[in-house]
Short mmCIF file of C-alpha atoms and ligand atoms in Angstrom, two decimals:
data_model
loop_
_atom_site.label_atom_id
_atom_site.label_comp_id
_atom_site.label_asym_id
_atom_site.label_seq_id
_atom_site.Cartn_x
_atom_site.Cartn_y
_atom_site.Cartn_z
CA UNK A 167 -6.14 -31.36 -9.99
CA UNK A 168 -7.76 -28.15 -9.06
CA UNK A 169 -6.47 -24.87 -10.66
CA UNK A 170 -5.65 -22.87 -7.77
CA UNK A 171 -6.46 -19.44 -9.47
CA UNK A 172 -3.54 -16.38 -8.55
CA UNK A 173 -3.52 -12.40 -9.37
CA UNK A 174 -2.33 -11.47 -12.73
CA UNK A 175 1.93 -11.40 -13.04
CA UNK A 176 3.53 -7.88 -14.67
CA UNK A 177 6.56 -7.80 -16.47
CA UNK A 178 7.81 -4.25 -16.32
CA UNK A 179 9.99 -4.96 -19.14
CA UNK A 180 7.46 -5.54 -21.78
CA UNK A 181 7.01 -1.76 -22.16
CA UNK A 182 5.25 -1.93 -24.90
CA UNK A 183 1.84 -3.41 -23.44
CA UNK A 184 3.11 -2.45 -19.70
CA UNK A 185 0.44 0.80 -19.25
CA UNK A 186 -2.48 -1.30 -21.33
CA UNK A 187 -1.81 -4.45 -18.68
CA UNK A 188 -1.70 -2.54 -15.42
CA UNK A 189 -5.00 -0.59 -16.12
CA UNK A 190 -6.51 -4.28 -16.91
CA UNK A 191 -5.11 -5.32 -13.63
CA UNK A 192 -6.01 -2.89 -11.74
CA UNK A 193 -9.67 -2.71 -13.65
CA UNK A 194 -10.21 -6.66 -12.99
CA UNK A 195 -8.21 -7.66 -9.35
CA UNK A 196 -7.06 -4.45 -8.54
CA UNK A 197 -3.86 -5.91 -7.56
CA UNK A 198 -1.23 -7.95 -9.47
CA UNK A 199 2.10 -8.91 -9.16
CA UNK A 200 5.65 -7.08 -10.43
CA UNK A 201 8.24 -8.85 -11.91
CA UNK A 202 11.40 -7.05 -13.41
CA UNK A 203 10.76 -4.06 -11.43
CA UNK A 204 14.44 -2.76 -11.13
CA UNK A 205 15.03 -2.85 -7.52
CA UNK A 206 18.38 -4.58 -6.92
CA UNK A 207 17.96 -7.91 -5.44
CA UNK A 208 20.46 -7.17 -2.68
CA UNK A 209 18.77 -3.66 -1.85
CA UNK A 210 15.78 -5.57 -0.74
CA UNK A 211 17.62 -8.39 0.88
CA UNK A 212 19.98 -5.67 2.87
CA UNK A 213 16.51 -3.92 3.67
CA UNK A 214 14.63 -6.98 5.25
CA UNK A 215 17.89 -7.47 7.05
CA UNK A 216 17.68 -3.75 8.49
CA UNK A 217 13.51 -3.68 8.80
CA UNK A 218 14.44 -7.30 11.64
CA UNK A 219 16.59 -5.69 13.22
CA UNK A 220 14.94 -2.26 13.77
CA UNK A 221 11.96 -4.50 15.13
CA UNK A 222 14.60 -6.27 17.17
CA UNK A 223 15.14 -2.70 19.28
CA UNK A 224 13.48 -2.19 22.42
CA UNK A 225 10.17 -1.31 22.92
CA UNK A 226 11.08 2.09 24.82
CA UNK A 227 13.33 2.64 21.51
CA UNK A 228 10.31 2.03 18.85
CA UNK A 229 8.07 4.19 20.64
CA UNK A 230 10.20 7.20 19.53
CA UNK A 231 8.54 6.47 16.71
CA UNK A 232 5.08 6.86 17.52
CA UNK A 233 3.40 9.83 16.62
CA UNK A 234 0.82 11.17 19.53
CA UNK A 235 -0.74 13.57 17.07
CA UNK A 236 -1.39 11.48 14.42
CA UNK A 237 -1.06 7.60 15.35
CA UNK A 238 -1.47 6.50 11.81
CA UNK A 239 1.57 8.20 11.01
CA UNK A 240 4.08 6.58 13.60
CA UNK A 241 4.94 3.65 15.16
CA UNK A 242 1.88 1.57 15.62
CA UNK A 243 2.63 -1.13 18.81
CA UNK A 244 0.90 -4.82 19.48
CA UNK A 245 -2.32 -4.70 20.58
CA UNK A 246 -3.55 -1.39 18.62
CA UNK A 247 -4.25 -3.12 14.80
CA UNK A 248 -4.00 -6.64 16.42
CA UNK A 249 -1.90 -8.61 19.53
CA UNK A 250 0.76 -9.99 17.23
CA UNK A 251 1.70 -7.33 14.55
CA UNK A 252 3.77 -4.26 15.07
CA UNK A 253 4.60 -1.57 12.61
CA UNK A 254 7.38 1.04 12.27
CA UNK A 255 6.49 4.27 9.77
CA UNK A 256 8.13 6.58 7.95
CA UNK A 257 6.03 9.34 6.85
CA UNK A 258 6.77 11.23 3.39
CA UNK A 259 9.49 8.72 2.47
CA UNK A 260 10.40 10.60 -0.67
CA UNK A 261 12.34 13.36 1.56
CA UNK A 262 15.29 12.78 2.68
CA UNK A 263 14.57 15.13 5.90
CA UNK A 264 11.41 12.55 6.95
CA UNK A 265 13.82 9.69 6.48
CA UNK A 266 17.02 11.40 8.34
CA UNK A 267 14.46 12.22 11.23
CA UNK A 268 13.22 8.87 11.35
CA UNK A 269 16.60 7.05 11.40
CA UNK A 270 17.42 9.53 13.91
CA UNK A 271 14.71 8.60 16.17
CA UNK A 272 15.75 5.06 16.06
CA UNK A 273 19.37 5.41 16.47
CA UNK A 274 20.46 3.93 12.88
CA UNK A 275 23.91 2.95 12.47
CA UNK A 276 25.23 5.49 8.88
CA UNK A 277 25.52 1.96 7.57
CA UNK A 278 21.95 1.12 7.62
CA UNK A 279 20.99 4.68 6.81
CA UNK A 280 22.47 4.63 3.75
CA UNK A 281 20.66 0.93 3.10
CA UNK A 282 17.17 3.09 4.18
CA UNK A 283 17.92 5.81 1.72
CA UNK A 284 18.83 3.84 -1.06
CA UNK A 285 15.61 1.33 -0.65
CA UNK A 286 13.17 4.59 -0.13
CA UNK A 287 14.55 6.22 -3.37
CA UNK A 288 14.30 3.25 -5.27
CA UNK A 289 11.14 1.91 -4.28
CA UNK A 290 9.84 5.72 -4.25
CA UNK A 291 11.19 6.59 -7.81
CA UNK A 292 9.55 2.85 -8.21
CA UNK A 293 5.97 4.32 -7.53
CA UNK A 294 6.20 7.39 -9.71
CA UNK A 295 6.64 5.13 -12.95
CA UNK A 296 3.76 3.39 -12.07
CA UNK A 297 1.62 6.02 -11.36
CA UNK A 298 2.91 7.34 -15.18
CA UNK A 299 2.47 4.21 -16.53
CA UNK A 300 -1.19 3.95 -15.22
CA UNK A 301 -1.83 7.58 -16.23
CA UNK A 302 -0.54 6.40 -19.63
CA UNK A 303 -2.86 3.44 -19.73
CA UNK A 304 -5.83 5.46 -19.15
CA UNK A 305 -5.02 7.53 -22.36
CA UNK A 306 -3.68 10.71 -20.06
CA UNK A 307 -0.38 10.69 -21.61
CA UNK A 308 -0.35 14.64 -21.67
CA UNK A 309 -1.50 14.48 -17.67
CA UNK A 310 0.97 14.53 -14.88
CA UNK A 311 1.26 11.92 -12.32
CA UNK A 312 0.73 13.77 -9.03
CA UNK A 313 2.66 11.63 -6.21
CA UNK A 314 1.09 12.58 -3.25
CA UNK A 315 2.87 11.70 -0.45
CA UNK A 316 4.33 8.22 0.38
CA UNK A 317 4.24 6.38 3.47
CA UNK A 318 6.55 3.61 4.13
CA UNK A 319 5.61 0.79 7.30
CA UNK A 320 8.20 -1.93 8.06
CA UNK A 321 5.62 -4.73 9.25
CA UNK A 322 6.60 -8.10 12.02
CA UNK A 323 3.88 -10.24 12.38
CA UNK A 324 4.69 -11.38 15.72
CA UNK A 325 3.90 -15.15 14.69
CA UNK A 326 3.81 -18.26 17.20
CA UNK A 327 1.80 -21.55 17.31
CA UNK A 328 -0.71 -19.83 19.88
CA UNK A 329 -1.64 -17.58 16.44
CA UNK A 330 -1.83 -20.16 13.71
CA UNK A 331 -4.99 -19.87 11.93
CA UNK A 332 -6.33 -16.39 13.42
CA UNK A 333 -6.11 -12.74 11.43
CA UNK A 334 -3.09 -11.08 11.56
CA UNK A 335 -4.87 -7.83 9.43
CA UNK A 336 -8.51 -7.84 9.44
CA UNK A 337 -10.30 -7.56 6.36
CA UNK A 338 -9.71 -4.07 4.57
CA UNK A 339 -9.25 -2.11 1.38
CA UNK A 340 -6.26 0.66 1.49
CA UNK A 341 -7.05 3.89 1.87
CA UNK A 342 -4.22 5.62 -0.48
CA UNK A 343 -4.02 5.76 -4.14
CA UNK A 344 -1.85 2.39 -4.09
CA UNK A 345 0.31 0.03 -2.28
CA UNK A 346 3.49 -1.45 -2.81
CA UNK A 347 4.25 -4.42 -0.98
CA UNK A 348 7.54 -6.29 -0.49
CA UNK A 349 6.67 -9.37 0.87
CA UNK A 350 8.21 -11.77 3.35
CA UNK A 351 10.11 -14.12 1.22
CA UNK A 352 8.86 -17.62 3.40
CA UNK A 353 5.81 -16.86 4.97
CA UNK A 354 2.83 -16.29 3.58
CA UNK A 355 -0.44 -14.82 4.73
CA UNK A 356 -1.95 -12.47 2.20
CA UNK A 357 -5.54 -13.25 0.90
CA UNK A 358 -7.52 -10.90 -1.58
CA UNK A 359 -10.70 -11.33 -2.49
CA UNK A 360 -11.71 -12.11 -5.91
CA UNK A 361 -14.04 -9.13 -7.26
CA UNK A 362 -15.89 -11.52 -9.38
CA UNK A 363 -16.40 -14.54 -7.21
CA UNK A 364 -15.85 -13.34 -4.10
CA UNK A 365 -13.43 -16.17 -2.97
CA UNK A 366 -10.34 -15.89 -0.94
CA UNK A 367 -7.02 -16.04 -3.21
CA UNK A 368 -3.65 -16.53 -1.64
CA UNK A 369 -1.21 -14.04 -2.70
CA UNK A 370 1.61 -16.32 -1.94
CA UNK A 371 5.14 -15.11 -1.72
CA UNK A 372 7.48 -15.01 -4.99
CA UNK A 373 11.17 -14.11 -3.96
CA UNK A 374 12.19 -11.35 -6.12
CA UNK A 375 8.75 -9.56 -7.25
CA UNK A 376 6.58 -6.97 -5.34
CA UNK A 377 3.07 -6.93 -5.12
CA UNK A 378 0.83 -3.90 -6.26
CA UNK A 379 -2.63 -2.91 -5.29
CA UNK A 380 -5.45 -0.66 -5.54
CA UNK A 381 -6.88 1.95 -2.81
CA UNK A 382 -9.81 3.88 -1.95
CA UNK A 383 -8.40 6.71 -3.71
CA UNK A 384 -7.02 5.08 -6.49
CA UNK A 385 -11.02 4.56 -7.52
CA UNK A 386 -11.64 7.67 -7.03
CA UNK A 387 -9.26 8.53 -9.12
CA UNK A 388 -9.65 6.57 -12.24
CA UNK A 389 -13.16 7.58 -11.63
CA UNK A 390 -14.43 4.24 -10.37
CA UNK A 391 -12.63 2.17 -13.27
CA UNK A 392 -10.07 0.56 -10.40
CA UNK A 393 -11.15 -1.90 -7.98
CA UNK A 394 -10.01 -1.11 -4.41
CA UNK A 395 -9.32 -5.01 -3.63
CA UNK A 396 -10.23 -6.15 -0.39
CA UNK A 397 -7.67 -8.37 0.84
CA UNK A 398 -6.37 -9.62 5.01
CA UNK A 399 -3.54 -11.08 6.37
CA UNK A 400 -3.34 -14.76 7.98
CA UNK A 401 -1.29 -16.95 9.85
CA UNK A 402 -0.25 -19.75 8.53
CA UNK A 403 2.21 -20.97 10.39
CA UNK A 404 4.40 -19.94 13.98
CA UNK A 405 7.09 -18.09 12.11
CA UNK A 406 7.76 -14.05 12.20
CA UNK A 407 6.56 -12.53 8.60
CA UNK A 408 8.34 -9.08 7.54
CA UNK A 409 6.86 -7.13 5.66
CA UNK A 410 7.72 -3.80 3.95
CA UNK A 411 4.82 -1.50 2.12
CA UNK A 412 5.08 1.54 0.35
CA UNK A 413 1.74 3.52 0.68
CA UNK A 414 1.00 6.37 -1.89
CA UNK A 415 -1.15 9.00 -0.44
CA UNK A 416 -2.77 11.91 -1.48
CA UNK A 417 -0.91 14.67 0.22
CA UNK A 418 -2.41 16.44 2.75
CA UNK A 419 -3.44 19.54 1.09
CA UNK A 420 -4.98 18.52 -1.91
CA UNK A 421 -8.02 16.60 -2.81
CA UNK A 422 -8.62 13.84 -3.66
CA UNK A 423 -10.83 13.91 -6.94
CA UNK A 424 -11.44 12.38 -10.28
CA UNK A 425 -8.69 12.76 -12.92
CA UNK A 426 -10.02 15.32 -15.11
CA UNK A 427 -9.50 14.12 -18.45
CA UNK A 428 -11.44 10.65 -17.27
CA UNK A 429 -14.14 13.24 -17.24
CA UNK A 430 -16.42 13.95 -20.25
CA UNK A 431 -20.61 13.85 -21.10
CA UNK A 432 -20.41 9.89 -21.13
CA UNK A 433 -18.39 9.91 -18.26
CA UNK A 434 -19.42 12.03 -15.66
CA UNK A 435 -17.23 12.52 -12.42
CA UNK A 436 -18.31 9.39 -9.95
CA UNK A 437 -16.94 11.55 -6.64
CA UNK A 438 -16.77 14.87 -5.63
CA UNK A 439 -13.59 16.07 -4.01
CA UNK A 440 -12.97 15.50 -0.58
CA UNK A 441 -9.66 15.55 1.69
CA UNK A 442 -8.30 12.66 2.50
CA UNK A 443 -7.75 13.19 6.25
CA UNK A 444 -11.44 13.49 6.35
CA UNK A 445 -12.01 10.19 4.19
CA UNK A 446 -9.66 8.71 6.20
CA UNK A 447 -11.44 9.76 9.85
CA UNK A 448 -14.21 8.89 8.33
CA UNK A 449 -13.36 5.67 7.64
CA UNK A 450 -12.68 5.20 11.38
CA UNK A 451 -15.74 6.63 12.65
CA UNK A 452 -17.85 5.21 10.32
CA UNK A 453 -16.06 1.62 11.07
CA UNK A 454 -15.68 1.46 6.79
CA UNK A 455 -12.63 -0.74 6.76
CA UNK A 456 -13.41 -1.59 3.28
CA UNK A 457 -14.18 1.57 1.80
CA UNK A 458 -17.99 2.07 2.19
CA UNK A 459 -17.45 5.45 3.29
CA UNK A 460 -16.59 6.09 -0.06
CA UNK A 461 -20.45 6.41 -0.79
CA UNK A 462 -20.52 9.64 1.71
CA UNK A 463 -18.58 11.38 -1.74
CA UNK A 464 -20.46 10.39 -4.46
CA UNK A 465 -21.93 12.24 -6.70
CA UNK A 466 -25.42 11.94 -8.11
CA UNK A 467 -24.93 13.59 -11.88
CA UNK A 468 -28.37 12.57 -13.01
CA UNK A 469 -29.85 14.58 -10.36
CA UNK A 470 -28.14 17.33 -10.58
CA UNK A 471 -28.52 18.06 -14.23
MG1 MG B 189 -3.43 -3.28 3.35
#
């Protein structure tokens, strides 16, 4: 029988190799999968229910939530990423203010706004002992974690037999420093591609776990060391797939640059600093879905010294 090969599995409660693992993970796939992560099982059952049911509003209702300024930051409708997948956003999840005005905008019952808050702080407070535990695997235990800003988009993949077999997310590597996803617990659809081999692997769903991966400025940040996996969606089959992902950006007004203490004679900085806003229009314009417009920052050490 065929091994059908899979992304590494995380335990987050074997501390002691924890930081060592998700640097190899990151280093090798660039995505792997978290098991024991702490988020109650009913917090992310209660926010699936909630994430359906905001989808379930009507359109005129959702489109409070797009933002005309900045579209990546708001409600993205069908037909802008793809015909059959829809995404709600709340921007800067980690303040209570973002997710108040967001809740607001959608008319949330104080039921499911408490269900919102609790999911965003966990998942949020999630991220920030990863990004520790990755600064600790690098050997920057005396180095902060800088959070950035964190992005939150409830997903529906608008699934029916007229879909099976076409993309439901193009091809693309994130443009943040990582991703959390919470996947749908039946259908599957996520593919990354194997950095090695370059073969499609199904990141099929495991009830229970979240799945954890790599971004554009994530290998900038660990100074090229972490693979920003390139990964798509599918469909399978004609059933609706939910998704919820935590993105963790860079915030607006800082750069996004090589850790410093990854820096020294051996290892010279890979990038030079550049704001994300501008990566991330330059992305667009430069149609870089997979993060080739990362070469626009390097750095060319040898010919500068
Ligand atoms: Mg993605």
């Amino acid at each position: 029988m065929a091994i059908t090969k899979s992304v590494p599995v995380i335990d987050m409660k074997d501390f002691s190799t924890l930081p060592q693992k998700m640097v190899s993970a990151c280093e090798e796939w660039g995505c792997f999968r978290l098991i024991n992560h702490g988020v109650p099982l009913s917090l992310m059952s209660d926010m699936k229910d909630v994430t359906r049911s905001l989808h379930d509003l009507p359109m005129e209702i959702k489109m409070r939530n797009y933002n005309h300024l900045e579209p990546s930051k708001g409600y993205t409708p069908p037909n802008i990423a793809s015909a059959f997948f829809e995404s709600l956003s709340l921007y800067d999840a980690g303040s209570a203010a973002a997710v108040d005005h967001f809740c607001t905008q959608l008319d949330v019952s104080p039921q499911k706004r408490e269900i919102i808050l609790k999911y965003t702080s966990a998942i949020h407070d999630l991220a920030k002992v990863m990004g520790s535990k990755l600064m600790d695997g690098l050997g920057l235990n005396g180095e902060k974690f800088k959070e950035g800003i964190s992005q939150f988009k409830l997903n529906r993949y608008n699934y029916g037999p007229e879909t099976v077999g076409l993309q439901g997310a193009v091809m693309h590597s994130d443009a943040g420093f990582f991703t959390i996803l919470h996947d749908d617990d039946n259908v599957n659809g996520l593919e990354v591609v194997d950095k090695t081999t370059g073969e499609l692997i199904s990141v099929d769903h495991v009830p229970g776990t979240l799945v954890f991966n790599v971004g554009d400025a994530g290998k900038v940040w660990s100074n090229g060391r972490f693979h920003n996996v390139k990964h798509q969606v599918q469909c399978y089959e004609a059933s609706v797939r939910i998704t919820i992902a935590l993105f963790v950006l860079p915030a607006e007004d800082e750069n996004v640059q090589v850790l410093p203490g990854l820096v020294d004679s051996d290892h010279p900085a890979l990038y030079t600093p550049f704001n994300f806003e501008h990566y991330r229009r330059q992305r667009i314009s430069t149609d870089s879905p997979t993060g080739e417009a990362l070469e626009f920052f390097r750095s060319h050490p040898k010919l500068l010294s």
